[in-house]
Amino acid sequence: MTEIKQTSTNFSNKSALSDECPEAYASTIIGGQWTLVICSWLLSGKLRFGELKKKLPNITERMLTLQLRKLEENMIISRTVYAEVPPRVEYELTPIGYSLKPVIKELENWGVHHKKLTSKQLETEG
Amino acid sequence: MTEIKQTSTNFSNKSALSDECPEAYASTIIGGQWTLVICSWLLSGKLRFGELKKKLPNITERMLTLQLRKLEENMIISRTVYAEVPPRVEYELTPIGYSLKPVIKELENWGVHHKKLTSKQLETEG
DNA sequence: GTCAATACTTACATTTTTTATAGTACATAA
DNA sequence: TTATGTACTATAAAAAATGTAAGTATTGAC
């Protein structure tokens, strides 16, 4: 994540794909390891950094920070800092972030469907 | 892609996420760099290896092969080899692969929407 | 015997993503 | 003065994904 090399083939490939193909574009935005889970949680309301951390027991603080920053850059979430000590920071979906809801729903449907089907398949084979 | 280390934290994190969260599960299946574009093309009918290559001008043969293998493993596409020389191989979506259609459609809609919104944002800022 | 066409495979290098670990700032409470 | 809680940051390393370049098998045409 941190730094990407704008001279790499990978970068230009991703750019070209994103230009031509809105679904690939969407995928680069919401395709991070923890991105969809974070968005799913935020669909039910804003959460603090620490609260998100508890929801995702295995994420490191660094990863959580990186993902949140990326989501913020992409205007999926907004970040509100309260001038208190200890600090309090709240994350919330923006309107366009919230509009991910049907996307997530379809992904979820399909995921459930696929999982069922492939586990059946394994039973038959075994 | 090639080899994944089943003892890594990354592997166990992905597994746990996939278990708990169907949308994350779906994302690991269709989240490859070229996956969605390949599926999009196949939505309009089966294609040969070389035809796919032409549709994706910048993909390397290695990448195309890897992505197709992964899609096949995940039962998204089927592969038919014709015993001819030179060889002919056709790739086609399976039923569950075809059922990605609404997912792709939502991703596409959202992608277009997001792109419009962010480009507007840039105009306003600039 | 050489070449062409197709769909790959292989070895290796680079880039990107993710994880590990330790640290920081701040004000209040004890 | 030291400890506490929160939301981070810095640095390094490991792992995963992607790219580069060259090679393979087949057989029919020339």
Tab-separated table of C-alpha atoms (C1' of nucleotides) in Angstrom, chain C:
chain	number	residue	atom	x	y	z
C	1	DG	C1'	14.409	-30.108	-42.424
C	2	DT	C1'	12.452	-25.733	-41.218
C	3	DC	C1'	8.791	-22.934	-40.103
C	4	DA	C1'	4.313	-21.537	-38.450
C	5	DA	C1'	0.423	-21.420	-35.129
C	6	DT	C1'	-1.508	-22.105	-30.523
C	7	DA	C1'	-1.628	-22.543	-25.770
C	8	DC	C1'	0.818	-22.884	-22.699
C	9	DT	C1'	5.284	-23.598	-18.866
C	10	DT	C1'	9.393	-22.322	-16.385
C	11	DA	C1'	12.817	-19.615	-13.923
C	12	DC	C1'	13.609	-15.434	-12.205
C	13	DA	C1'	12.942	-10.421	-10.938
C	14	DT	C1'	10.248	-6.705	-9.338
C	15	DT	C1'	6.457	-4.487	-7.162
C	16	DT	C1'	2.787	-4.349	-3.967
C	17	DT	C1'	0.499	-5.785	0.094
C	18	DT	C1'	0.477	-7.388	4.600
C	19	DT	C1'	2.477	-8.386	9.141
C	20	DA	C1'	5.654	-7.549	13.336
C	21	DT	C1'	7.303	-4.749	16.748
C	22	DA	C1'	8.241	-0.844	19.043
C	23	DG	C1'	7.526	3.686	19.742
C	24	DT	C1'	4.914	8.774	20.096
C	25	DA	C1'	1.750	12.719	21.945
C	26	DC	C1'	-1.394	14.364	24.950
C	27	DA	C1'	-3.833	15.623	29.519
C	28	DT	C1'	-5.630	13.858	33.365
C	29	DA	C1'	-5.586	10.877	37.549
C	30	DA	C1'	-3.181	8.823	41.306
